[in-house]
Coordinates of C-alpha atoms and ligand atoms in Angstrom, one line a residue:
M21 CA 122.7 27.0 21.7
K22 CA 126.5 25.6 21.2
E23 CA 125.6 25.5 17.1
N24 CA 125.2 29.0 17.8
N25 CA 128.7 29.7 19.3
Q26 CA 131.3 27.3 17.0
T27 CA 129.0 29.8 14.2
E28 CA 130.1 32.6 15.5
T29 CA 133.9 31.6 15.5
R30 CA 133.5 30.2 11.9
N31 CA 132.7 33.6 11.1
E32 CA 135.6 35.8 12.6
S33 CA 138.3 33.2 12.0
R34 CA 137.5 33.3 8.4
S35 CA 137.2 36.9 8.6
F36 CA 140.6 37.4 9.3
I37 CA 140.9 37.1 4.9
E38 CA 137.6 39.0 4.8
S39 CA 138.3 42.0 6.8
F40 CA 142.0 42.7 5.1
I41 CA 140.1 42.9 1.1
E42 CA 137.5 45.2 3.3
K43 CA 139.1 47.2 4.4
D44 CA 141.4 47.3 0.3
L45 CA 137.7 47.6 -1.1
K46 CA 137.0 51.3 1.5
E47 CA 140.4 52.6 0.7
G48 CA 139.2 52.5 -3.1
K49 CA 142.1 50.2 -4.3
N50 CA 142.7 48.5 -7.5
D51 CA 139.6 51.1 -7.7
H52 CA 137.7 48.6 -6.9
R53 CA 138.5 45.7 -8.8
I54 CA 137.6 42.1 -6.2
H55 CA 140.6 39.7 -8.6
T56 CA 141.4 36.4 -7.4
R57 CA 143.1 33.1 -8.9
F58 CA 143.1 29.7 -8.3
P59 CA 146.7 28.4 -9.5
P60 CA 147.0 24.4 -9.1
E61 CA 150.4 23.3 -11.2
P62 CA 148.9 20.4 -13.6
N63 CA 151.3 17.5 -11.0
G64 CA 149.2 16.0 -10.5
Y65 CA 145.6 15.2 -9.5
L66 CA 143.5 18.2 -6.6
H67 CA 143.3 16.7 -3.2
I68 CA 140.9 17.6 -0.9
G69 CA 143.3 20.0 0.5
H70 CA 142.7 22.1 -2.8
A71 CA 139.7 22.0 -2.2
K72 CA 140.3 24.9 0.6
A73 CA 141.6 27.1 -1.7
I74 CA 139.6 26.6 -4.2
C75 CA 136.1 27.4 -2.1
L76 CA 138.7 30.6 -0.9
N77 CA 139.6 31.9 -3.4
F78 CA 135.9 32.0 -5.4
G79 CA 134.1 32.9 -3.1
M80 CA 135.3 35.6 -2.3
A81 CA 135.7 36.4 -5.2
S82 CA 131.5 36.0 -5.5
K83 CA 131.3 37.1 -2.4
Y84 CA 133.0 40.5 -3.5
G85 CA 131.6 41.0 -7.0
G86 CA 134.8 39.8 -8.8
K87 CA 136.5 37.7 -10.6
C88 CA 138.7 34.0 -10.0
N89 CA 141.2 33.2 -13.1
L90 CA 141.4 29.3 -13.9
R91 CA 145.9 29.7 -13.9
F92 CA 147.9 26.4 -14.3
D93 CA 151.6 26.7 -12.7
D94 CA 153.2 25.3 -15.7
T95 CA 156.6 26.0 -15.1
N96 CA 157.8 22.7 -14.9
P97 CA 157.4 21.0 -18.2
V98 CA 159.4 17.5 -16.8
K99 CA 156.4 16.9 -14.2
E100 CA 153.1 18.4 -15.6
D101 CA 150.7 16.6 -18.3
V102 CA 147.6 17.3 -19.8
E103 CA 146.1 15.0 -18.4
Y104 CA 146.3 17.0 -14.8
V105 CA 145.1 20.1 -16.2
D106 CA 142.1 18.2 -17.9
S107 CA 141.2 16.5 -13.7
I108 CA 142.1 20.1 -12.6
K109 CA 138.8 21.3 -13.7
E110 CA 137.0 18.5 -14.5
D111 CA 137.4 18.7 -10.3
I112 CA 137.0 23.0 -10.2
R113 CA 133.6 21.9 -12.4
W114 CA 132.3 19.7 -10.0
L115 CA 133.5 21.9 -7.0
G116 CA 131.0 24.2 -8.8
F117 CA 133.4 27.3 -9.3
D118 CA 133.8 29.0 -12.6
W119 CA 136.0 30.6 -14.3
E120 CA 134.3 31.5 -17.2
E121 CA 136.5 32.1 -20.4
R122 CA 139.2 32.6 -18.0
E123 CA 141.6 30.5 -18.7
F124 CA 145.0 30.8 -18.1
Y125 CA 149.0 29.1 -17.8
A126 CA 152.2 31.5 -16.8
S127 CA 153.6 28.6 -20.3
D128 CA 151.1 31.9 -21.6
Y129 CA 153.9 34.0 -20.3
F130 CA 156.8 32.7 -20.5
G131 CA 157.9 35.4 -23.1
K132 CA 156.5 38.2 -20.3
L133 CA 159.0 36.8 -17.8
S134 CA 162.0 36.4 -19.9
D135 CA 162.2 39.7 -21.6
F136 CA 161.3 41.0 -17.7
A137 CA 164.7 38.2 -17.2
I138 CA 166.6 40.5 -19.8
D139 CA 165.1 43.5 -18.6
L140 CA 166.8 42.5 -14.5
I141 CA 169.5 42.1 -16.2
K142 CA 170.2 44.9 -18.5
K143 CA 169.9 46.7 -14.8
G144 CA 172.7 44.7 -12.5
L145 CA 169.9 42.6 -11.3
A146 CA 170.0 39.7 -12.7
Y147 CA 173.7 37.1 -13.8
V148 CA 174.3 33.9 -14.7
D149 CA 176.0 31.4 -12.4
D150 CA 178.1 28.8 -13.5
Q151 CA 177.7 27.0 -10.3
P152 CA 175.8 23.3 -9.6
A153 CA 173.5 23.5 -8.0
D154 CA 174.6 21.5 -4.5
V155 CA 177.7 24.4 -4.7
I156 CA 175.0 27.5 -5.1
S157 CA 172.8 26.0 -2.1
E158 CA 175.7 25.1 0.1
Q159 CA 176.9 28.8 -0.5
K160 CA 173.7 30.9 0.3
G161 CA 174.7 30.2 4.8
T162 CA 172.4 29.6 7.2
P163 CA 170.0 32.4 9.1
T164 CA 172.5 33.7 11.0
Q165 CA 175.0 33.7 8.6
A166 CA 175.2 35.1 5.8
G167 CA 175.7 34.3 2.1
Q168 CA 179.0 33.7 0.2
E169 CA 179.8 35.3 -3.4
S170 CA 179.0 33.6 -6.0
P171 CA 182.4 33.6 -8.7
F172 CA 180.0 34.3 -11.2
K173 CA 178.6 37.4 -9.5
G174 CA 180.4 40.2 -11.2
R175 CA 180.2 39.0 -14.7
S176 CA 179.0 42.4 -17.5
V177 CA 175.6 43.1 -18.2
A178 CA 176.4 42.2 -22.3
E179 CA 178.1 38.9 -20.6
N180 CA 175.0 37.8 -18.9
L181 CA 172.9 39.0 -21.9
D182 CA 174.9 36.4 -24.7
L183 CA 174.8 33.8 -21.9
F184 CA 171.1 33.9 -20.9
K185 CA 169.8 33.9 -25.3
R186 CA 173.0 31.1 -25.5
M187 CA 170.6 29.2 -22.4
N188 CA 167.6 29.5 -24.1
D189 CA 169.9 28.6 -27.4
G190 CA 169.8 24.8 -26.1
E191 CA 173.7 25.4 -26.4
F192 CA 174.6 24.5 -22.6
D193 CA 173.9 21.5 -20.0
E194 CA 170.5 20.9 -18.2
G195 CA 172.0 22.1 -14.8
S196 CA 175.7 24.1 -16.4
R197 CA 174.2 26.9 -15.3
V198 CA 171.2 29.3 -13.8
L199 CA 170.1 32.5 -14.3
R200 CA 170.1 34.0 -10.5
A201 CA 168.8 37.5 -9.1
K202 CA 171.0 40.2 -7.9
V203 CA 169.2 41.0 -4.4
D204 CA 171.7 40.1 -1.4
M205 CA 173.4 37.2 0.2
A206 CA 173.1 38.4 3.9
S207 CA 169.4 38.7 4.3
P208 CA 168.1 37.4 7.0
N209 CA 165.4 35.5 4.1
M210 CA 167.1 33.2 3.3
H211 CA 164.8 33.9 -0.4
M212 CA 166.5 36.6 -1.3
R213 CA 170.0 35.9 -1.5
D214 CA 170.2 35.2 -5.4
P215 CA 167.3 33.0 -5.6
I216 CA 167.3 31.1 -8.8
I217 CA 165.3 32.7 -11.6
Y218 CA 165.3 30.5 -14.7
R219 CA 167.1 26.9 -15.3
I220 CA 167.6 24.8 -18.4
I221 CA 165.7 22.3 -19.2
K222 CA 165.2 20.1 -22.0
T223 CA 161.6 18.6 -21.9
P224 CA 159.1 19.6 -24.2
H225 CA 156.6 21.0 -22.9
H226 CA 153.8 20.3 -23.0
R227 CA 152.3 24.0 -23.6
T228 CA 154.6 25.3 -25.9
G229 CA 156.6 22.0 -27.1
N230 CA 160.3 23.0 -27.8
A231 CA 159.3 26.9 -27.6
W232 CA 161.5 26.4 -24.4
M233 CA 164.8 25.9 -23.2
V234 CA 164.7 27.5 -20.5
Y235 CA 162.2 27.6 -17.7
P236 CA 161.0 30.7 -15.2
M237 CA 161.9 29.0 -11.3
Y238 CA 158.7 29.1 -9.7
D239 CA 159.3 32.2 -7.1
F240 CA 159.8 33.8 -10.7
A241 CA 156.6 33.1 -12.3
H242 CA 153.8 33.4 -9.6
G243 CA 153.8 37.1 -8.4
Q244 CA 154.4 37.6 -11.8
S245 CA 152.1 35.9 -13.4
D246 CA 149.5 38.0 -10.8
Y247 CA 150.9 41.0 -11.6
F248 CA 149.8 40.0 -15.2
E249 CA 146.2 39.1 -14.9
G250 CA 145.2 41.9 -12.4
V251 CA 144.5 40.1 -9.5
T252 CA 144.6 42.2 -6.4
H253 CA 144.4 39.8 -4.3
S254 CA 147.0 36.5 -3.5
L255 CA 145.5 34.3 -1.3
C256 CA 148.4 30.9 -0.9
T257 CA 149.4 28.5 1.9
L258 CA 151.2 30.1 4.5
E259 CA 154.1 28.3 3.7
F260 CA 154.2 31.0 0.9
E261 CA 154.6 33.2 3.7
V262 CA 158.4 33.5 3.9
H263 CA 158.2 34.0 -0.5
R264 CA 156.7 37.4 0.0
P265 CA 159.8 39.7 0.3
L266 CA 161.1 38.4 -2.6
Y267 CA 157.5 38.2 -5.0
D268 CA 157.2 42.6 -4.0
W269 CA 160.7 43.0 -4.6
F270 CA 160.6 41.5 -8.0
I271 CA 156.8 43.6 -8.6
D272 CA 159.1 46.3 -7.7
Q273 CA 161.4 46.1 -10.1
L274 CA 157.9 44.8 -12.6
K275 CA 155.6 47.2 -11.7
T276 CA 155.2 50.6 -13.4
D277 CA 152.0 52.7 -11.6
D278 CA 149.8 51.2 -7.3
Y279 CA 149.2 49.0 -8.2
R280 CA 149.8 45.2 -7.3
P281 CA 149.1 42.2 -6.2
R282 CA 148.4 41.3 -2.2
Q283 CA 149.8 38.4 -0.7
I284 CA 147.3 36.9 2.1
E285 CA 148.3 33.4 3.5
F286 CA 145.9 31.0 5.6
N287 CA 146.7 27.5 6.7
R288 CA 146.8 24.3 4.2
L289 CA 143.6 21.6 4.7
N290 CA 145.6 18.8 6.3
L291 CA 143.1 15.7 7.4
T292 CA 144.3 12.7 10.1
Y293 CA 144.3 9.0 8.8
T294 CA 145.4 10.0 5.1
V295 CA 148.5 12.0 2.7
M296 CA 147.9 15.5 1.5
S297 CA 150.9 16.2 -0.7
K298 CA 151.0 15.4 -5.1
R299 CA 154.2 13.8 -4.7
K300 CA 152.9 10.7 -2.2
L301 CA 150.2 10.8 -3.8
L302 CA 151.8 10.1 -7.2
E303 CA 153.8 7.1 -4.8
L304 CA 151.5 5.1 -3.9
V305 CA 149.4 5.3 -7.4
R306 CA 152.9 3.9 -9.3
E307 CA 153.9 2.3 -6.4
G308 CA 150.2 0.4 -6.8
N309 CA 149.5 1.0 -2.8
V310 CA 145.6 2.0 -4.2
T311 CA 144.7 1.4 -7.7
G312 CA 144.5 5.1 -9.4
W313 CA 143.8 8.6 -8.6
D314 CA 140.4 8.5 -7.7
D315 CA 140.5 4.5 -6.1
P316 CA 137.8 6.0 -3.0
R317 CA 140.8 5.7 -0.6
M318 CA 142.4 8.8 -1.5
P319 CA 142.0 12.3 -0.4
T320 CA 142.0 12.7 -3.9
L321 CA 138.4 15.0 -5.6
C322 CA 137.9 12.2 -7.7
G323 CA 138.6 9.7 -5.1
L324 CA 136.1 11.3 -2.1
R325 CA 134.0 12.2 -6.4
R326 CA 134.4 7.8 -6.3
R327 CA 133.8 7.1 -2.2
G328 CA 130.7 8.7 -2.9
Y329 CA 130.8 12.8 -1.0
T330 CA 129.0 15.1 -2.6
P331 CA 130.0 18.7 -3.8
E332 CA 128.0 20.1 -0.7
S333 CA 129.7 18.0 1.6
I334 CA 133.4 19.2 1.3
K335 CA 132.6 22.4 0.8
R336 CA 130.4 22.4 4.3
F337 CA 133.7 20.2 5.8
V338 CA 136.0 23.5 4.5
D339 CA 133.9 26.1 6.0
L340 CA 133.6 24.2 9.4
I341 CA 137.8 23.8 8.9
G342 CA 137.3 27.6 8.6
Y343 CA 140.8 29.6 7.5
T344 CA 143.2 30.2 10.0
K345 CA 146.9 31.4 10.3
V346 CA 147.8 28.5 12.7
E347 CA 148.2 25.2 11.6
A348 CA 146.7 22.0 12.4
I349 CA 145.7 18.6 11.3
N350 CA 141.9 18.6 10.7
D351 CA 140.4 15.5 12.0
V352 CA 138.6 13.2 8.9
S353 CA 135.5 12.5 11.0
L354 CA 135.1 16.0 11.1
L355 CA 134.7 15.3 7.6
E356 CA 132.7 12.7 8.0
H357 CA 129.4 14.2 9.7
A358 CA 129.6 16.6 7.0
V359 CA 129.2 14.0 4.2
R360 CA 126.2 11.5 6.5
E361 CA 124.7 15.2 7.2
D362 CA 124.1 15.8 3.4
L363 CA 123.3 12.9 2.9
N364 CA 120.8 11.9 4.9
L365 CA 118.9 15.2 3.5
R366 CA 119.6 13.4 -0.5
A367 CA 119.9 9.5 0.0
P368 CA 117.1 7.1 -0.5
R369 CA 116.7 5.1 1.7
V370 CA 117.1 1.8 0.8
F371 CA 117.1 -2.4 1.7
G372 CA 121.1 -4.3 1.2
V373 CA 122.4 -6.8 2.8
L374 CA 126.3 -7.4 2.6
N375 CA 126.5 -10.9 4.6
P376 CA 123.8 -12.6 3.9
L377 CA 121.5 -14.8 6.3
K378 CA 117.8 -17.1 4.3
V379 CA 115.3 -16.9 7.2
I380 CA 112.3 -19.2 5.8
I381 CA 109.2 -18.6 6.6
S382 CA 107.6 -22.0 6.9
N383 CA 103.4 -20.8 7.1
Y384 CA 103.9 -18.1 4.1
P385 CA 101.8 -19.1 1.5
G386 CA 104.8 -20.9 -1.7
D387 CA 103.0 -19.0 -4.5
K388 CA 102.4 -15.9 -2.8
V389 CA 104.1 -13.0 -2.9
E390 CA 103.6 -9.0 -1.7
D391 CA 104.6 -5.4 -2.8
V392 CA 104.3 -3.3 1.0
D393 CA 105.0 0.1 0.4
L394 CA 108.7 1.6 2.2
I395 CA 109.0 5.2 2.6
N396 CA 111.6 6.7 0.7
N397 CA 113.6 9.3 3.6
P398 CA 111.5 10.1 6.5
E399 CA 114.2 13.8 6.8
D400 CA 112.0 14.5 2.8
E401 CA 108.2 13.7 1.9
S402 CA 108.6 14.7 -1.8
M403 CA 111.4 11.6 -2.3
G404 CA 108.2 10.1 -1.3
S405 CA 107.8 5.0 -1.3
R406 CA 108.5 2.5 -2.8
K407 CA 107.1 -1.1 -3.2
V408 CA 109.6 -3.6 -2.3
T409 CA 108.6 -6.9 -3.0
F410 CA 107.8 -9.6 -0.3
C411 CA 107.6 -13.6 0.0
N412 CA 108.4 -16.8 1.8
E413 CA 112.3 -16.2 1.9
V414 CA 114.2 -13.9 2.6
F415 CA 118.3 -12.2 3.8
I416 CA 118.8 -10.8 6.6
E417 CA 121.9 -9.6 7.5
Q418 CA 123.7 -12.9 9.1
E419 CA 124.9 -11.0 12.5
D420 CA 121.2 -10.1 13.5
F421 CA 120.6 -14.0 14.4
M422 CA 122.8 -15.2 17.5
E423 CA 121.7 -19.1 18.2
S424 CA 122.7 -17.8 22.3
P425 CA 122.4 -14.5 21.9
P426 CA 123.3 -12.2 25.7
N427 CA 120.8 -10.4 27.3
K428 CA 119.7 -7.0 25.3
F429 CA 120.5 -8.7 21.8
F430 CA 117.6 -7.6 20.5
R431 CA 117.1 -8.9 16.5
L432 CA 116.7 -12.4 16.0
A433 CA 117.6 -15.8 17.7
P434 CA 115.6 -18.9 18.9
G435 CA 111.8 -18.4 19.9
M436 CA 112.9 -14.4 19.3
E437 CA 110.1 -12.0 17.7
V438 CA 111.6 -9.8 15.6
R439 CA 109.4 -6.6 13.2
L440 CA 111.0 -7.6 9.7
K441 CA 110.7 -3.9 8.7
G442 CA 108.0 -2.6 6.2
A443 CA 106.9 -6.9 6.5
Y444 CA 105.0 -8.8 9.6
I445 CA 106.6 -9.6 12.6
I446 CA 108.0 -12.7 12.5
K447 CA 108.8 -15.7 15.0
C448 CA 112.5 -17.7 14.7
E449 CA 111.3 -21.5 15.3
G450 CA 114.9 -23.4 14.5
F451 CA 117.3 -23.3 12.5
K452 CA 119.7 -25.1 10.7
K453 CA 123.6 -25.5 12.0
N454 CA 126.3 -27.1 9.8
E455 CA 128.2 -29.2 12.0
K456 CA 131.5 -29.2 10.8
T457 CA 132.4 -25.1 10.9
G458 CA 129.0 -24.0 13.2
A459 CA 128.4 -22.1 10.8
I460 CA 124.0 -20.9 10.4
E461 CA 123.1 -21.5 7.3
E462 CA 120.2 -21.2 7.7
V463 CA 116.8 -20.0 10.3
Y464 CA 112.8 -20.5 9.9
C465 CA 109.9 -18.5 11.1
T466 CA 106.6 -18.1 11.4
Y467 CA 105.0 -15.2 10.4
D468 CA 101.7 -13.1 12.4
P469 CA 100.0 -12.2 9.2
Q470 CA 97.4 -9.5 11.5
T471 CA 100.8 -7.8 12.3
R472 CA 101.7 -6.3 9.1
S473 CA 102.7 -2.4 8.7
G474 CA 100.9 0.2 8.6
E475 CA 97.9 -1.9 9.3
H476 CA 95.1 -2.2 12.2
A477 CA 96.3 -4.5 14.0
S478 CA 100.3 -4.0 13.5
E479 CA 99.6 -2.4 17.1
K480 CA 101.5 -5.7 18.7
K481 CA 105.4 -4.3 19.3
V482 CA 108.3 -5.9 19.4
K483 CA 112.0 -5.0 20.2
G484 CA 114.2 -5.4 17.0
T485 CA 113.5 -4.1 13.3
L486 CA 115.3 -5.8 10.8
H487 CA 116.2 -5.3 7.3
W488 CA 116.2 -7.2 4.8
V489 CA 115.5 -8.5 0.9
S490 CA 113.5 -10.7 -0.8
A491 CA 115.0 -14.7 -1.2
R492 CA 113.5 -15.3 -4.6
H493 CA 114.1 -10.5 -5.5
A494 CA 116.8 -10.1 -4.9
V495 CA 120.3 -8.8 -6.8
E496 CA 123.7 -9.5 -6.7
A497 CA 126.1 -6.8 -5.8
E498 CA 130.1 -6.8 -5.5
V499 CA 129.7 -3.7 -1.6
R500 CA 133.9 -2.5 -1.6
L501 CA 134.0 -1.6 2.0
Y502 CA 136.4 1.0 3.0
D503 CA 138.1 1.8 6.1
R504 CA 141.5 4.3 6.1
L505 CA 144.1 3.8 4.5
F506 CA 147.0 5.1 6.7
N507 CA 146.7 3.3 10.1
H508 CA 148.8 5.6 12.4
E509 CA 147.1 9.2 12.8
D510 CA 150.1 11.8 10.8
P511 CA 151.7 9.1 7.7
S512 CA 153.9 12.4 6.9
G513 CA 154.7 14.0 10.5
Q514 CA 156.7 11.2 11.9
K515 CA 159.7 11.8 11.9
D516 CA 162.6 8.7 10.6
E517 CA 159.7 7.8 9.0
D518 CA 158.4 6.4 5.8
Y519 CA 155.0 7.1 5.6
R520 CA 154.4 3.9 3.9
K521 CA 154.6 1.9 6.6
F522 CA 151.6 3.7 8.5
L523 CA 149.2 2.4 4.7
N524 CA 146.6 0.0 7.1
P525 CA 147.0 -3.1 5.3
D526 CA 142.2 -3.7 6.4
S527 CA 141.9 -0.6 4.1
L528 CA 139.6 -2.7 2.2
K529 CA 137.4 -5.4 2.2
I530 CA 134.6 -6.9 -0.6
L531 CA 132.3 -8.1 0.2
K532 CA 131.1 -10.8 -2.9
G533 CA 127.3 -11.5 -3.0
C534 CA 125.3 -8.7 -1.3
K535 CA 121.2 -8.7 -1.6
L536 CA 119.6 -6.1 -2.0
E537 CA 116.4 -5.3 -3.2
P538 CA 115.6 -5.2 -6.6
S539 CA 115.4 -1.2 -7.2
L540 CA 118.6 -1.0 -7.6
K541 CA 119.6 -3.0 -10.1
S542 CA 119.2 -0.1 -12.2
A543 CA 120.8 2.6 -10.7
K544 CA 123.5 4.9 -11.8
H545 CA 127.0 5.1 -11.1
L546 CA 127.9 7.4 -8.5
E547 CA 124.1 7.0 -7.4
K548 CA 123.8 7.6 -3.5
F549 CA 121.5 5.1 -1.5
Q550 CA 121.3 5.3 2.8
F551 CA 121.1 0.8 2.6
Q552 CA 119.9 0.5 5.9
R553 CA 121.3 0.2 8.8
L554 CA 124.4 0.3 7.3
G555 CA 125.6 3.7 5.9
Y556 CA 125.6 6.0 2.4
F557 CA 126.6 4.2 -0.9
C558 CA 127.5 4.7 -4.3
V559 CA 126.7 3.0 -7.8
D560 CA 130.9 2.8 -8.3
Y561 CA 132.2 3.1 -12.1
D562 CA 133.1 -0.7 -12.4
S563 CA 129.5 -1.7 -11.6
T564 CA 127.6 -2.7 -14.7
A565 CA 124.0 -3.9 -16.2
T566 CA 125.2 -7.5 -14.5
K567 CA 127.5 -6.9 -12.2
L568 CA 126.3 -4.3 -9.8
V569 CA 129.2 -2.7 -7.8
F570 CA 128.6 -0.4 -4.5
N571 CA 131.1 1.1 -2.4
R572 CA 130.9 2.5 1.3
T573 CA 130.7 5.6 1.5
V574 CA 130.6 6.3 5.5
S575 CA 128.3 4.0 7.8
L576 CA 125.9 5.6 9.6
K577 CA 128.2 6.2 13.2
D578 CA 131.5 6.7 13.7
T579 CA 132.6 3.8 14.7
W580 CA 135.7 5.2 15.5
A581 CA 134.9 7.3 17.6
K582 CA 134.1 4.1 19.7
I583 CA 136.6 2.5 19.0
N584 CA 139.4 5.2 20.2
K585 CA 137.6 5.6 23.2
Ligands
LIG24 P1 151.0 19.4 -2.2 O1 151.8 20.4 -1.6 O2 150.4 18.6 -2.2 O3 151.8 19.1 -3.8 P2 151.0 22.2 -4.0 O4 150.5 24.1 -3.0 O5 152.3 21.8 -5.0 O6 150.5 20.4 -3.5 P3 149.3 23.4 -6.5 O7 149.0 22.8 -7.5 O8 150.4 24.6 -6.4 O9 149.8 22.4 -5.2 O10 148.5 24.1 -5.9 C1 147.4 24.6 -5.3 C2 147.1 26.1 -4.5 O11 146.3 25.1 -3.8 C3 147.7 26.6 -3.6 O12 147.7 28.2 -3.9 C4 148.5 25.1 -2.3 O13 148.7 27.3 -2.0 C5 147.0 25.3 -2.4 N1 146.4 24.1 -1.6 C6 147.9 23.1 -1.6 N2 147.5 22.1 -1.1 C7 146.8 22.7 0.1 C8 146.0 22.6 1.3 N3 146.8 21.1 1.4 N4 145.2 23.2 1.5 C9 145.5 24.0 1.5 N5 145.2 24.9 0.0 C10 145.9 23.6 -0.7
LIG25 MG1 153.5 23.5 -4.8

């Protein structure tokens, strides 16, 4: 029942966008076309917040038989790079979306945008301002107090045309002049107070090279780009709501018929225990707090992919949080829940021992080996079973043995019996301890030959079942365990405190000498497994045929929830 209610709320919360679209369709707007776009700025790698915008824009287009463009908002050559363009395309494809041949760039429209700016100048609706940016911003006033008119506002059309041309010819220094739209310095909306629409930048652009010395501001490019592409529904995050009147004002000057893009805003995705801004993520990379954009602790799509997340789990999470008009921070444990649910269905079970302790079975012949049969996934019979080799020496997890266990410790301890999963019941007869360190070095057991799993006499019951790996057949691996990158729920929301102060010093733990079942020897990069009793793991890019490296995607249970209670 609870599930159903949740599903209903989700659909309701999501439907405000859908109902706008359906109403527009019913009214026959834009010839019944639905056309959306995803407009990233290529100044960083995509993060999971972007996935929310991607799922929405591509999702709405596909639901209503429309199209979704990919458009790079590349209006600032100083921060942008082809490396980012390539990674963005790779990540969108990985999520499973296709923009077909519609790959566009705001820079494709630099000519049209400049023509439009010249039109505005000719109509007396734009002027060149010679004041520096800080003076212009001081003159903007406050929301309750009108701004001050620029002393350059009265320039003639001819002078403005001449200056704008010379700005683009490279005659003036960066920052020495800007072009502003002439809107209303007394508007209660600060964005309408003669916004800057063009600035001088002399850095070459990754696509247009040195063709331009003036570049449109994001606000001057964005709405018009939608318009040039015939976008009908411009779905964007809430912070753009206050920009909407300005976008509308530009389109009013530009449009020739009834068509205009309709902007609808929704809430951003924010996650607990991380930061979600490309600027901050870039800082983490540059300052070496993570190993790169694809560090498995990063909330980037490439980081999540390397960590072992599936596209399905990310889409499922986006679906669970829904689209609303209210800003919130989403609990990362819901994302972890989504990946657990998905990997539970698709990840084969295997044995891996992270902190090995050798168990010697004294009554099992030293020269004997046998293969035991283990089911690959109890959730999916079609995944079949595999053979795992058993012999007289196996590794178990150090924490599965205790010299003097408390009550209810159903694992291995002197005199106690456990089942080695899929194999036999063993009994602990003794152990070897390092007198200096107190570390347990070996455990000695006997096995009961009558108890092989799946055979008649295996009715004998014991409370504990352990995973294990044959010591003589195990392959070694490095396993990387990740914890949250920050130890504060909202690291960037703390006034007067830099988010870096909350970096979790224990967010990465590297285990060497882990022992895995031999079937994992040939596992491919990003291949995913459930290490039984431990969690979901995937093969890292650093893994080679001679040195296996695994990442833990997520543990089997939400350990944080327990700690926090
Ligand atoms: P950031 O603030 O992380 O730098 P951005 O908004 O500057 O991101 P863009 O490349 O401009 O990054 O974003 C492309 C699209 O993705 C925009 O339409 C934006 O609204 C959307 N988007 C960005 N971040 C989020 C988020 N956290 N949740 C939902 N949508 C987002
Ligand atoms: Mg942006």
